[in-house]
Coordinates of C-alpha atoms and ligand atoms in Angstrom, one line a residue:
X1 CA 0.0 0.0 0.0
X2 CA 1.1 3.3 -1.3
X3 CA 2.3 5.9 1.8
X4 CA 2.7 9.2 1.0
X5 CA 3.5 12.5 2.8
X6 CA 2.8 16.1 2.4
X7 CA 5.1 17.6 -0.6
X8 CA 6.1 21.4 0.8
X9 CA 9.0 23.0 0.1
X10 CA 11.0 20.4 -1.6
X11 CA 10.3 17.9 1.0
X12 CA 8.3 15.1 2.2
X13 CA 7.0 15.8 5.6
X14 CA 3.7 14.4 7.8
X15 CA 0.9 16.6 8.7
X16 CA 1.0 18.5 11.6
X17 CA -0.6 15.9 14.1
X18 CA 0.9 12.9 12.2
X19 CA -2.8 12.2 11.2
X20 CA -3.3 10.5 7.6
X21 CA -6.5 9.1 6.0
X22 CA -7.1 5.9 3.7
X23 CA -7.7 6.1 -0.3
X24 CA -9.9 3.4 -1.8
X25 CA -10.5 1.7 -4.8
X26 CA -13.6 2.0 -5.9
X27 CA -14.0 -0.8 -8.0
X28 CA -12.8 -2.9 -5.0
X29 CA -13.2 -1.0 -1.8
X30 CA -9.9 -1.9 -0.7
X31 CA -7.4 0.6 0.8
X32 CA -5.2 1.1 -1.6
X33 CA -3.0 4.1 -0.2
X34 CA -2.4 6.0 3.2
X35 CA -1.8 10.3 2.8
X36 CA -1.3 13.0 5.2
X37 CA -4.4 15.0 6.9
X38 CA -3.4 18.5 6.4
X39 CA -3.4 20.9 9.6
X40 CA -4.1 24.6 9.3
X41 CA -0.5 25.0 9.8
X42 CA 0.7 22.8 7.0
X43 CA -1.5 24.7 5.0
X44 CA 0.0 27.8 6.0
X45 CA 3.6 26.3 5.8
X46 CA 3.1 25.7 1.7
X47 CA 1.6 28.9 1.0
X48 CA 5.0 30.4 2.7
X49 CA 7.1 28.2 0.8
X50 CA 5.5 29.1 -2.6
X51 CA 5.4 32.5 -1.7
X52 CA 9.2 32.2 -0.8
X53 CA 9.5 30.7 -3.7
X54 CA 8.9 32.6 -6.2
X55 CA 11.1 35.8 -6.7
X56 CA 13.2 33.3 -8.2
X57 CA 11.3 31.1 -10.0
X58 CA 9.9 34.3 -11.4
X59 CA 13.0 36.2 -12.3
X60 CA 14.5 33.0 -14.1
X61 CA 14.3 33.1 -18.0
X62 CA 11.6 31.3 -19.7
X63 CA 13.9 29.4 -21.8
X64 CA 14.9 28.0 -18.4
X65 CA 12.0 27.6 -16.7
X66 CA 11.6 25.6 -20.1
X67 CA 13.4 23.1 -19.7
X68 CA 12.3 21.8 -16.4
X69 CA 8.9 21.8 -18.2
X70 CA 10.5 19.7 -20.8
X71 CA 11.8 17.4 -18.3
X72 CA 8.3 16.5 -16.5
X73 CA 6.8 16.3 -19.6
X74 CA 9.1 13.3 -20.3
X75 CA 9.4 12.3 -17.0
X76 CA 5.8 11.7 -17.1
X77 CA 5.7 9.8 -19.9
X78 CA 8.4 7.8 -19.1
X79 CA 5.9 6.6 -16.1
X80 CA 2.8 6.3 -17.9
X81 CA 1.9 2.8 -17.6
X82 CA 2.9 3.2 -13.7
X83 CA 0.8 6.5 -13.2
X84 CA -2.1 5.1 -15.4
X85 CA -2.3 2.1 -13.0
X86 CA -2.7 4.1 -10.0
X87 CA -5.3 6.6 -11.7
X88 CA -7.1 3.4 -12.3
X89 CA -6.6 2.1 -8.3
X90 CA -7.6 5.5 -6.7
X91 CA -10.5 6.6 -9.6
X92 CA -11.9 3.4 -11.2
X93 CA -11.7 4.2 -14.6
X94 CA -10.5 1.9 -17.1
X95 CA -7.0 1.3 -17.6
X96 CA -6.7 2.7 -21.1
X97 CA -8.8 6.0 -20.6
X98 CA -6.2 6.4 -17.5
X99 CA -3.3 6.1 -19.7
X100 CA -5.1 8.6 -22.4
X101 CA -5.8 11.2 -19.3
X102 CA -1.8 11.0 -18.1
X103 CA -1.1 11.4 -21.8
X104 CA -3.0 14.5 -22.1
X105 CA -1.8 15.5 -18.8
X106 CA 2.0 14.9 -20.2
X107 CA 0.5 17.2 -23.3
X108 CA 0.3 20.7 -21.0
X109 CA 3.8 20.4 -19.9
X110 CA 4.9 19.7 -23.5
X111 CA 2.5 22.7 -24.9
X112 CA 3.6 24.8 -22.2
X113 CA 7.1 24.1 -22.3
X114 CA 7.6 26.1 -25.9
X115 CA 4.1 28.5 -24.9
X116 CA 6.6 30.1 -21.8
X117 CA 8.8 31.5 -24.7
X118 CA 6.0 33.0 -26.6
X119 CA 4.8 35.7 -23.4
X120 CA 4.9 38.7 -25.6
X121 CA 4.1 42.4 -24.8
X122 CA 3.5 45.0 -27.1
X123 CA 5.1 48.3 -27.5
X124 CA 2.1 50.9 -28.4
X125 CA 2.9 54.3 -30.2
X126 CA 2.1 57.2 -28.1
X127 CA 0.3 60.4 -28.3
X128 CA 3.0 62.7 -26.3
X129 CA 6.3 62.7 -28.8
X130 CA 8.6 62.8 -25.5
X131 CA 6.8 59.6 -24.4
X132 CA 7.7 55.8 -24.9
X133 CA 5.2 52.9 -24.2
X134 CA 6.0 49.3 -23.0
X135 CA 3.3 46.7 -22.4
X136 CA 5.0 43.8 -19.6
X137 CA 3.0 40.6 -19.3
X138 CA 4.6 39.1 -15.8
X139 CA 3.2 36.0 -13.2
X140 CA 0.6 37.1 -11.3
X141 CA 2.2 35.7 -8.4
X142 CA 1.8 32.8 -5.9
X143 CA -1.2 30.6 -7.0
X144 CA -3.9 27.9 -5.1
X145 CA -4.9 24.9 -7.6
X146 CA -8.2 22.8 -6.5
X147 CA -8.8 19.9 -8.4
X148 CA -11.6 17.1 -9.0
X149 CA -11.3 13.7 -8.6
X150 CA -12.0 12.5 -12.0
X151 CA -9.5 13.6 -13.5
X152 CA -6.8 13.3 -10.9
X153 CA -3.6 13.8 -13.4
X154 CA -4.9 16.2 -15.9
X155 CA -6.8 18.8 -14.0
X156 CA -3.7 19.2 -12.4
X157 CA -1.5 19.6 -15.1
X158 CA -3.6 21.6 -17.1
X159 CA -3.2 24.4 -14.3
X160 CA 0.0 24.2 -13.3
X161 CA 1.8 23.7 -16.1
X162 CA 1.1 27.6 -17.3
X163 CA 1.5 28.9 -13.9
X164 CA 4.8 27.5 -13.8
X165 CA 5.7 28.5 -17.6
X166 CA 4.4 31.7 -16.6
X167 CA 6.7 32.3 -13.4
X168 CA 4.1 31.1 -11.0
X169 CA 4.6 29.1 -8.0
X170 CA 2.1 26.9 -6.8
X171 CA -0.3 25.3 -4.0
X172 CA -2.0 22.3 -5.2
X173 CA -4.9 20.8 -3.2
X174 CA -6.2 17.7 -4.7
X175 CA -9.6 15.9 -4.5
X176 CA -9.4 13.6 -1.6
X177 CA -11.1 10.7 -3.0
X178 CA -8.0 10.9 -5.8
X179 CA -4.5 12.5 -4.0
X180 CA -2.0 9.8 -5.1
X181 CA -2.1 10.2 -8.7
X182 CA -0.8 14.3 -7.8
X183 CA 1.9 12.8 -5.3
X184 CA 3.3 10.5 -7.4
X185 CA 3.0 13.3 -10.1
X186 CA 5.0 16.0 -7.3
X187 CA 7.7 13.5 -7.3
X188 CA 8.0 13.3 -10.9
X189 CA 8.3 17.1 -10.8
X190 CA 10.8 16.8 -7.5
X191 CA 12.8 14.5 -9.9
X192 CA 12.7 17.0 -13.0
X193 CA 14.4 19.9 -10.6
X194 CA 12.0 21.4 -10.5
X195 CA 13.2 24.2 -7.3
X196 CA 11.7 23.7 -3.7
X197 CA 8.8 25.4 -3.1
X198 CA 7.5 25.8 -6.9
X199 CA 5.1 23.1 -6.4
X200 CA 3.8 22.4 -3.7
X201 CA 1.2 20.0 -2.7
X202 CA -1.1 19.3 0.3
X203 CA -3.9 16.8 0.4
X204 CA -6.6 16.4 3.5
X205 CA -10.4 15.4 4.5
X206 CA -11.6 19.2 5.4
X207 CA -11.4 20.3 2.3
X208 CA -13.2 23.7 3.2
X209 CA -11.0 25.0 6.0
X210 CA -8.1 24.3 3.3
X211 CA -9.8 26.3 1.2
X212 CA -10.9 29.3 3.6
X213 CA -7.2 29.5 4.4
X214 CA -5.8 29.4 1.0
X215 CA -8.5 32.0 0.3
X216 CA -7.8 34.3 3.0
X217 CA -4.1 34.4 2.5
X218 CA -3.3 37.6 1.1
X219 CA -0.3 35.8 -0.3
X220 CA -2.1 33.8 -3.0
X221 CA -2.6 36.3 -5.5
X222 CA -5.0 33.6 -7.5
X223 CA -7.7 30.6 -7.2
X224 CA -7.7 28.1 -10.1
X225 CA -10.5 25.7 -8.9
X226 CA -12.6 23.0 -11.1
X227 CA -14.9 21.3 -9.6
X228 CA -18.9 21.8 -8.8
X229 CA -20.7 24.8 -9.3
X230 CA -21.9 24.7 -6.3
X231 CA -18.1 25.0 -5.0
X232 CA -17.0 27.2 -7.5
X233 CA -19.4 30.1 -6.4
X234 CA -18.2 29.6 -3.2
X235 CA -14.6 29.9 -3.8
X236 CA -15.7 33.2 -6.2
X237 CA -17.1 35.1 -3.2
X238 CA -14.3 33.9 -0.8
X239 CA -11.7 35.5 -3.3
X240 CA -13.5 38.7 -3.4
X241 CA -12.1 39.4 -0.3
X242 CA -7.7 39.7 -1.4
X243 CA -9.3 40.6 -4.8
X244 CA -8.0 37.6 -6.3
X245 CA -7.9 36.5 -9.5
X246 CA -10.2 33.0 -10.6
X247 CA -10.7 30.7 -12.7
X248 CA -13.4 28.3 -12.3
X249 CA -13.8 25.1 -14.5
X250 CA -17.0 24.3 -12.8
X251 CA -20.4 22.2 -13.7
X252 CA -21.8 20.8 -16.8
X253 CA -25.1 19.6 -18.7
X254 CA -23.9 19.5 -22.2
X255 CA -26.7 18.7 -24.8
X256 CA -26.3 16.9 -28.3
X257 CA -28.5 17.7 -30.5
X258 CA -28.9 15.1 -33.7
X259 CA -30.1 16.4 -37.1
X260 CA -32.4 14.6 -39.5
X261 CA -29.5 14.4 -41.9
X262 CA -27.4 12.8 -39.5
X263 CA -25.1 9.6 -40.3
X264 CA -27.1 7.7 -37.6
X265 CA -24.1 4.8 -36.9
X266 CA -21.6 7.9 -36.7
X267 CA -23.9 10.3 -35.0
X268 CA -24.7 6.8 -32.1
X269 CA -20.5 6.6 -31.8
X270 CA -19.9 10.1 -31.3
X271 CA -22.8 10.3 -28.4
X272 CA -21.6 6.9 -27.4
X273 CA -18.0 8.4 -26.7
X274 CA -19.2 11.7 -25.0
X275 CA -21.4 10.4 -23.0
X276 CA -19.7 7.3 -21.5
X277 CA -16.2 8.2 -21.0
X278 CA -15.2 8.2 -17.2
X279 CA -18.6 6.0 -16.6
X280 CA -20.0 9.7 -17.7
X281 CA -18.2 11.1 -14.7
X282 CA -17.2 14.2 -17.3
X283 CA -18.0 17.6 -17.1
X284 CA -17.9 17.8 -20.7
X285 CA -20.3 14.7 -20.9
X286 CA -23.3 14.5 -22.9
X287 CA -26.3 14.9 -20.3
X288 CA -29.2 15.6 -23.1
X289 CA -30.0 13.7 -26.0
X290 CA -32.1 15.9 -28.6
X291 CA -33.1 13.8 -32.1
X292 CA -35.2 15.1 -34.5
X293 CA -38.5 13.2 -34.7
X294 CA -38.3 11.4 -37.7
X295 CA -35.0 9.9 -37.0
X296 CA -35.8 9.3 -33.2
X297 CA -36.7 5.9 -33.3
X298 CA -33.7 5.1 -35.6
X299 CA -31.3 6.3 -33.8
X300 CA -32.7 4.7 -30.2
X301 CA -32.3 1.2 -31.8
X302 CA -28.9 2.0 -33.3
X303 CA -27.4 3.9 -29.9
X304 CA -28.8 0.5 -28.2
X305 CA -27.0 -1.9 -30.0
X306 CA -23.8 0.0 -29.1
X307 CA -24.1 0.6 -25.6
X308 CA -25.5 -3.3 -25.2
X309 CA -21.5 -3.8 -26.3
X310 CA -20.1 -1.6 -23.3
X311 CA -18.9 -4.1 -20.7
X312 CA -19.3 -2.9 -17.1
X313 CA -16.5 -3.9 -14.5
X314 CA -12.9 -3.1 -12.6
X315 CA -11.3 -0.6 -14.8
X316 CA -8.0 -3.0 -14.2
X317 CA -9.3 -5.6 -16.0
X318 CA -9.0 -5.9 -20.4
X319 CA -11.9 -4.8 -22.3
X320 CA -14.2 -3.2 -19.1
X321 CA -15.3 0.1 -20.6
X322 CA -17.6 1.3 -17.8
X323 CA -15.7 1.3 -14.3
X324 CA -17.1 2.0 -11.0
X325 CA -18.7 5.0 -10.2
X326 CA -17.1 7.1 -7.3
X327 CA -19.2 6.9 -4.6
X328 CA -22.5 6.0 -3.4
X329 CA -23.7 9.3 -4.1
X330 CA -23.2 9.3 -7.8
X331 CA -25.5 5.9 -7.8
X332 CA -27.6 7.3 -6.0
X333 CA -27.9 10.4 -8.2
X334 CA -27.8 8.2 -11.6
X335 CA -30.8 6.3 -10.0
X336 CA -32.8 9.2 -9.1
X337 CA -32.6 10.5 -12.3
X338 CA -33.5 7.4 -14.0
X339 CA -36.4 6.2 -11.2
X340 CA -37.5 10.1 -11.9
X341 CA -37.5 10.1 -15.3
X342 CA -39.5 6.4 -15.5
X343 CA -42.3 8.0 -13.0
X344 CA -42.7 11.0 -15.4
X345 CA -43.4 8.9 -18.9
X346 CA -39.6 7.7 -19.9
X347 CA -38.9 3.9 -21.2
X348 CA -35.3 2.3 -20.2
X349 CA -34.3 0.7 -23.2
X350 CA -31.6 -0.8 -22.0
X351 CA -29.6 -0.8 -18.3
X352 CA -30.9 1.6 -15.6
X353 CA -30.2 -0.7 -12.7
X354 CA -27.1 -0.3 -9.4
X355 CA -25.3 -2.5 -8.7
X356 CA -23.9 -1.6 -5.0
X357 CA -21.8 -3.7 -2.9
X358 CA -20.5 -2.3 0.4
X359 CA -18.8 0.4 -1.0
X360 CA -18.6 -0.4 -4.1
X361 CA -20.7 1.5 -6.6
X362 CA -21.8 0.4 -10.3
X363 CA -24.2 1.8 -12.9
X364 CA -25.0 -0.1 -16.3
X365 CA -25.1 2.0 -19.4
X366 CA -28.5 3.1 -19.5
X367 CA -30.2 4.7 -22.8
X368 CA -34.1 6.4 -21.6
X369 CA -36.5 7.3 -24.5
X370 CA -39.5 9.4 -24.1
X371 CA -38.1 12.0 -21.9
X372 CA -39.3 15.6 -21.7
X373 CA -37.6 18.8 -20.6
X374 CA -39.5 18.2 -16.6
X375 CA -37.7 15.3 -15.7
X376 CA -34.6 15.9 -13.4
X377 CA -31.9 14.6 -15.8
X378 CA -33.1 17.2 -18.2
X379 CA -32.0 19.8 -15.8
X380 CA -29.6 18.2 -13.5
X381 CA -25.9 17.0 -14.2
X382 CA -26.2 13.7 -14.0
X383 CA -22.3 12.5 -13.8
X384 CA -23.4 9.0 -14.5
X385 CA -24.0 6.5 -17.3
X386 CA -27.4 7.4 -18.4
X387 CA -28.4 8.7 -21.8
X388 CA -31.8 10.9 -22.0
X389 CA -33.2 10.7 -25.5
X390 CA -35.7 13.7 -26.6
X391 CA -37.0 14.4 -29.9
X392 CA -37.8 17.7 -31.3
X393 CA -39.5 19.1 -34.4
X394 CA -37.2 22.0 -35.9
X395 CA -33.6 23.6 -35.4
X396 CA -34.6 26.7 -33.8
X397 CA -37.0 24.3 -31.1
X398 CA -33.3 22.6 -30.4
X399 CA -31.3 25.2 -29.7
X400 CA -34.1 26.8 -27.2
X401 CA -34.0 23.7 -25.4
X402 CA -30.4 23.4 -25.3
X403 CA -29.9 26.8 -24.2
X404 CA -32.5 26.5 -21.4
X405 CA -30.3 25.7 -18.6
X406 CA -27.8 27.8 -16.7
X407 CA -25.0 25.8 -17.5
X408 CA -23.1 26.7 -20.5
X409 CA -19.5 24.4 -21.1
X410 CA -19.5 21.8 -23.8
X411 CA -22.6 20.8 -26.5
X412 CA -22.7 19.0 -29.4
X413 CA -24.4 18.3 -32.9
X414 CA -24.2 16.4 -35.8
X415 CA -25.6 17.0 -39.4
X416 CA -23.7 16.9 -42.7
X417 CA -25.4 20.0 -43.4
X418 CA -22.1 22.9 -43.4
X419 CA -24.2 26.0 -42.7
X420 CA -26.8 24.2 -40.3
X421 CA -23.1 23.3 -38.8
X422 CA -21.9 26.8 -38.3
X423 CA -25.1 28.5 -37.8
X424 CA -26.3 26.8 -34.9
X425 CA -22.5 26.4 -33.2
X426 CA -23.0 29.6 -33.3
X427 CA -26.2 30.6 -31.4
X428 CA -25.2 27.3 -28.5
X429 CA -24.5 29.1 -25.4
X430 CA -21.4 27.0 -24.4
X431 CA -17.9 27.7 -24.4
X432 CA -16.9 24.3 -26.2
X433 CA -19.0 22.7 -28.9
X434 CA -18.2 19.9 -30.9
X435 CA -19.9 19.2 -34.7
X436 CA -19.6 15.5 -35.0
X437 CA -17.5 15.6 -32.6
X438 CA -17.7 14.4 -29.0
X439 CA -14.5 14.3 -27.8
X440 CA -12.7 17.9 -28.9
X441 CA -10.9 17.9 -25.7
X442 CA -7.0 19.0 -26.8
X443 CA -4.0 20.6 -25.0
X444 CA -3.9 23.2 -28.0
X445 CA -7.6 24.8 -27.5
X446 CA -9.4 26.3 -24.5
X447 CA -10.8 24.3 -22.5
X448 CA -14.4 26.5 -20.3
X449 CA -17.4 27.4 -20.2
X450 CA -20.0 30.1 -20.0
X451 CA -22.7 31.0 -17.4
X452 CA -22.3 28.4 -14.6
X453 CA -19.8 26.4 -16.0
X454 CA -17.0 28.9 -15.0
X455 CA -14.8 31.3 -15.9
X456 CA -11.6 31.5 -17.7
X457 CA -10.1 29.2 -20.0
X458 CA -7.3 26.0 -19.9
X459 CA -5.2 24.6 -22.3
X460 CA -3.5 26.6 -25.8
X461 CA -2.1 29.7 -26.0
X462 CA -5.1 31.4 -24.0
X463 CA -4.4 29.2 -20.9
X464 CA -1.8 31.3 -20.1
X465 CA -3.6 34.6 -20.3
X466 CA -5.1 33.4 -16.2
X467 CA -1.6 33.5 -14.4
X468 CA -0.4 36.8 -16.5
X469 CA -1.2 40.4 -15.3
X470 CA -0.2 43.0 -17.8
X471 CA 1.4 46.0 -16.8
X472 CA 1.7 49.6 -18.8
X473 CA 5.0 51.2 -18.3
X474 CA 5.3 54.7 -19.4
X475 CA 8.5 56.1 -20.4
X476 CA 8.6 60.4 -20.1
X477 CA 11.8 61.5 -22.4
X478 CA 13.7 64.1 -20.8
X479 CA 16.6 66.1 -22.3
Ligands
NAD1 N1 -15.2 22.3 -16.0 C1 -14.3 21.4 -15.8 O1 -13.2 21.4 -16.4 C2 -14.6 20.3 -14.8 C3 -13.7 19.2 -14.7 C4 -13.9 18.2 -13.8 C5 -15.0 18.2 -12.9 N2 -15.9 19.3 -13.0 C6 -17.1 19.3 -12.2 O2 -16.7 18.9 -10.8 C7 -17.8 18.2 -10.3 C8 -17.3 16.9 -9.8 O3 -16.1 17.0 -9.1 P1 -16.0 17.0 -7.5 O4 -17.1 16.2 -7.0 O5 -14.6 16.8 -7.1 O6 -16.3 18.6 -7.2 P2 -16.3 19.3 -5.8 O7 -16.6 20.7 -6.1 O8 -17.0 18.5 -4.8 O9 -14.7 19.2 -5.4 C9 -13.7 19.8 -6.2 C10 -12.5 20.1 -5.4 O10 -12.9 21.1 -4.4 C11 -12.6 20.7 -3.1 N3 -13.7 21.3 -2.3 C12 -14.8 20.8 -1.9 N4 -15.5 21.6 -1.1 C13 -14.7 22.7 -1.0 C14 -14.8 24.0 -0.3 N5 -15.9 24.3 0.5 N6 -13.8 24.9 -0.3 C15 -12.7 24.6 -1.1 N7 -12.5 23.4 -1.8 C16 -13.5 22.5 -1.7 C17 -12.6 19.2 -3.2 O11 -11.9 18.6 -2.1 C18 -12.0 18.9 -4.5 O12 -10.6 19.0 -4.4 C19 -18.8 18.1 -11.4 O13 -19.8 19.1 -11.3 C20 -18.0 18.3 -12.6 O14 -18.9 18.8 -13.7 C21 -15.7 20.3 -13.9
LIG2 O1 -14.2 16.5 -16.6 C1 -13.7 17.4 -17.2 C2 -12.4 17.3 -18.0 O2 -12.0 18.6 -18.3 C3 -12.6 16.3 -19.0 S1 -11.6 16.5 -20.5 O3 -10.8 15.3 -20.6 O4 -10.8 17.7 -20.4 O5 -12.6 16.6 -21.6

């Protein structure tokens, strides 16, 4: 069983009161690691270590702060099989969507690696002749990363590797359910050089009081969190108070909307893939299911037939592509929905049952037909296997419906139709949307959303733009 301590300053060291609490499997319910309970005053300890930090770390070149970049991008990859196992043992998904997620985490040290040496500024003509103006983009300082559990590599990665490219140092507070995939990951990063007190990561069960201190602390000049919306808007109003900056990656209830022109086998894959990656424990999931009427039935038989393939099981073990769900809650939640949906007029066409053990949590693949805009999984994110299928009778029906929700991150549509294509990715509220494509997730494009999905974007050249403050410097010429 995996020990591992808190990573602050460069070093290893126990919490506080030498407490630690147990991570479990969640396709087994065995222990499978042992990792320190943060105290206030460990808390405290890596905010002064980042904040020590980073004069340094700032005031190094980019080319340099490259190359340690570089290095964990290759160090990670050198350990994917090994860090792709222990995704799989701490989050349940299956073993080769775990080695995909640390490969997309490797991505945003590789992107950022060669984005640290593209952090322009501008020189603007001025007004006064005797005057000279210099645009600086510089690191907004010392920064506090909260991340979800299911995607215990990436969400990491995809927030501190800009913050470090961009002369950052860094706090990171894992989800507790998933904190050894970001340990093993912080000694990966100890191994790559990267200086003490750069990264620094503490992991604990009270996950509010680590936030209220890494909020309060005047030091931490910025809050990168993803997670629930519900979270998010807390840690919004808590940053208020030091003025600090945010980004949120929060919440999602993406809707795919399927046009009567639609390849119906292609169209069934590409909701097939959105909406059961992670066991649909993504925020870019598809939630919503909209088909046009006259394919409806079509498509329901031929989305059937492909999710009646998915086999359910330990993410461990070859060819499972539905793992565990997280926690009792989720099944819950997935069940409520479904049981909710059923009372209200909705047919399970295939799956829709639990399968709980102790404290172990599985959902089949479930496809509901018959569902109407009332039912709860029409208006709550599921973050579970189940796939809602509506119909509706024009384009300008389906894009009021999608819209109508106060989530805005990811949707999706497919028609072979170019100018249906771009005019209704256009009027979709959402900050990503995919035409026949449900998986556009990339290190090179940003990654947010709009409304309560969050704020700020991750990933590509724009990712950087959240740990940068520009300053205006104003040159008077004097003889
Ligand atoms: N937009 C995105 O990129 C994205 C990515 C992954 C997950 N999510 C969303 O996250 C949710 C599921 O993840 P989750 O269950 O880990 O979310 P969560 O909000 O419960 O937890 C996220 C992180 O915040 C911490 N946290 C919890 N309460 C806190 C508090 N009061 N103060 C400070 N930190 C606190 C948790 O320990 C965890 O590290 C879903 O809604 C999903 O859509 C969004
Ligand atoms: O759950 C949210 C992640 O951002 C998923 S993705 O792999 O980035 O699409």
């Amino acid at each position: 069983m995996l020990k591992y301590q808190l990573y602050i300053n460069g070093e290893w060291i126990p919490s506080g009161n030498g407490r630690t609490f147990s991570v479990t499997n969640p396709a087994t319910g065995e222990i499978v690691g042992e990792v320190a309970d943060a105290t206030t005053e460990d808390v405290r300890r890596a905010v002064e270590a980042a904040h020590r930090a980073f004069p340094d770390w700032a005031a190094r070149t980019a080319w340099d702060r490259a190359t340690y970049l570089r290095r964990a991008y290759e160090l990670i990859m050198a350990h994917q099989d090994e860090l792709a196992e222990l995704m799989t043992s701490e989050q349940g998904k299956p073993l080769p969507e775990a080695k995909g997620e640390v490969q997309y985490a490797a991505g945003f040290f590789e992107w950022y690696a060669e984005e640290a040496k593209r952090i322009y500024g501008d020189t603007i003509p001025a007004s006064h002749p005797d005057k000279r103006i210099l645009v600086l983009r510089q690191p907004v300082g010392v920064v506090a990363a909260i991340t979800p559990w299911n995607f215990p590599a990436a969400m990491i990665t995809r927030k501190i590797a800009p913050a470090l490219a961009a002369g950052c140092t860094v706090i990171v507070k894992p989800a507790e359910q998933t904190p050894l995939t970001a340990l093993r990951l912080a000694e990966l990063f100890q191994e790559a050089g990267i200086p003490a007190g750069v990264v620094n990561v503490v992991t604990g069960t009270d996950p509010r009081t680590i936030g209220e201190i890494l909020l309060r602390d005047e030091r931490v000049r910025k809050v990168t969190f993803t997670g629930s919306t519900e979270v998010g808007k807390l840690i919004m109003r808590q940053a208020a108070d030091t003025m600090k900056k945010v980004s949120l990656e929060l919440g999602g209830h993406a809707p795919f909307i399927v046009f009567e022109d639609a390849d119906l086998e292609k169209a069934a894959r590409e909701v097939l893939t959105s909406k059961f990656r992670n066991a649909g424990q993504t925020c870019v999931c598809t939630n919503r299911i909209y088909v046009h009427e006259t394919i409806a039935d079509a498509f329901a038989e031929i989305l059937v037939k492909q999710v009646e393939q998915l086999r359910v099981g330990n993410g461990m073990e070859a060819g499972v592509d539905i793992g565990p769900l997280i926690d009792g809650q989720a099944a819950e939640k997935a069940e409520r929905h479904v049981r909710d949906a059923v009372e209200k007029g909705a047919r399970v066409l295939t799956g829709g049952h639990r399968r709980s053990e102790g404290d172990v949590h599985f959902f089949e693949p479930t496809v509901l037909v018959g569902v109407t805009d009332e039912m709860l999984v029409q208006r709550e994110e599921t973050f579970g296997p189940v796939a809602p299928i509506a119909v509706f009778r024009d384009e300008d029906e389906a894009i009021r419906r999608a819209n109508d929700t106060p989530y805005g991150l990811a949707a999706y549509l497919y028609t072979r139709n170019l100018a249906r294509a771009i005019r209704v990715s256009e009027r979709l509220e959402y900050g990503i949307v995919g035409i026949n494509d449900g998986l556009p997730s990339t290190v090179q494009a940003p990654f947010g959303g709009m409304k309560e999905s969050g704020i700020g974007r991750e990933g590509g050249k724009y990712g950087m733009e959240e740990f940068l403050e520009t300053k205006y410097v104003s040159v008077r010429l004097h003889d």
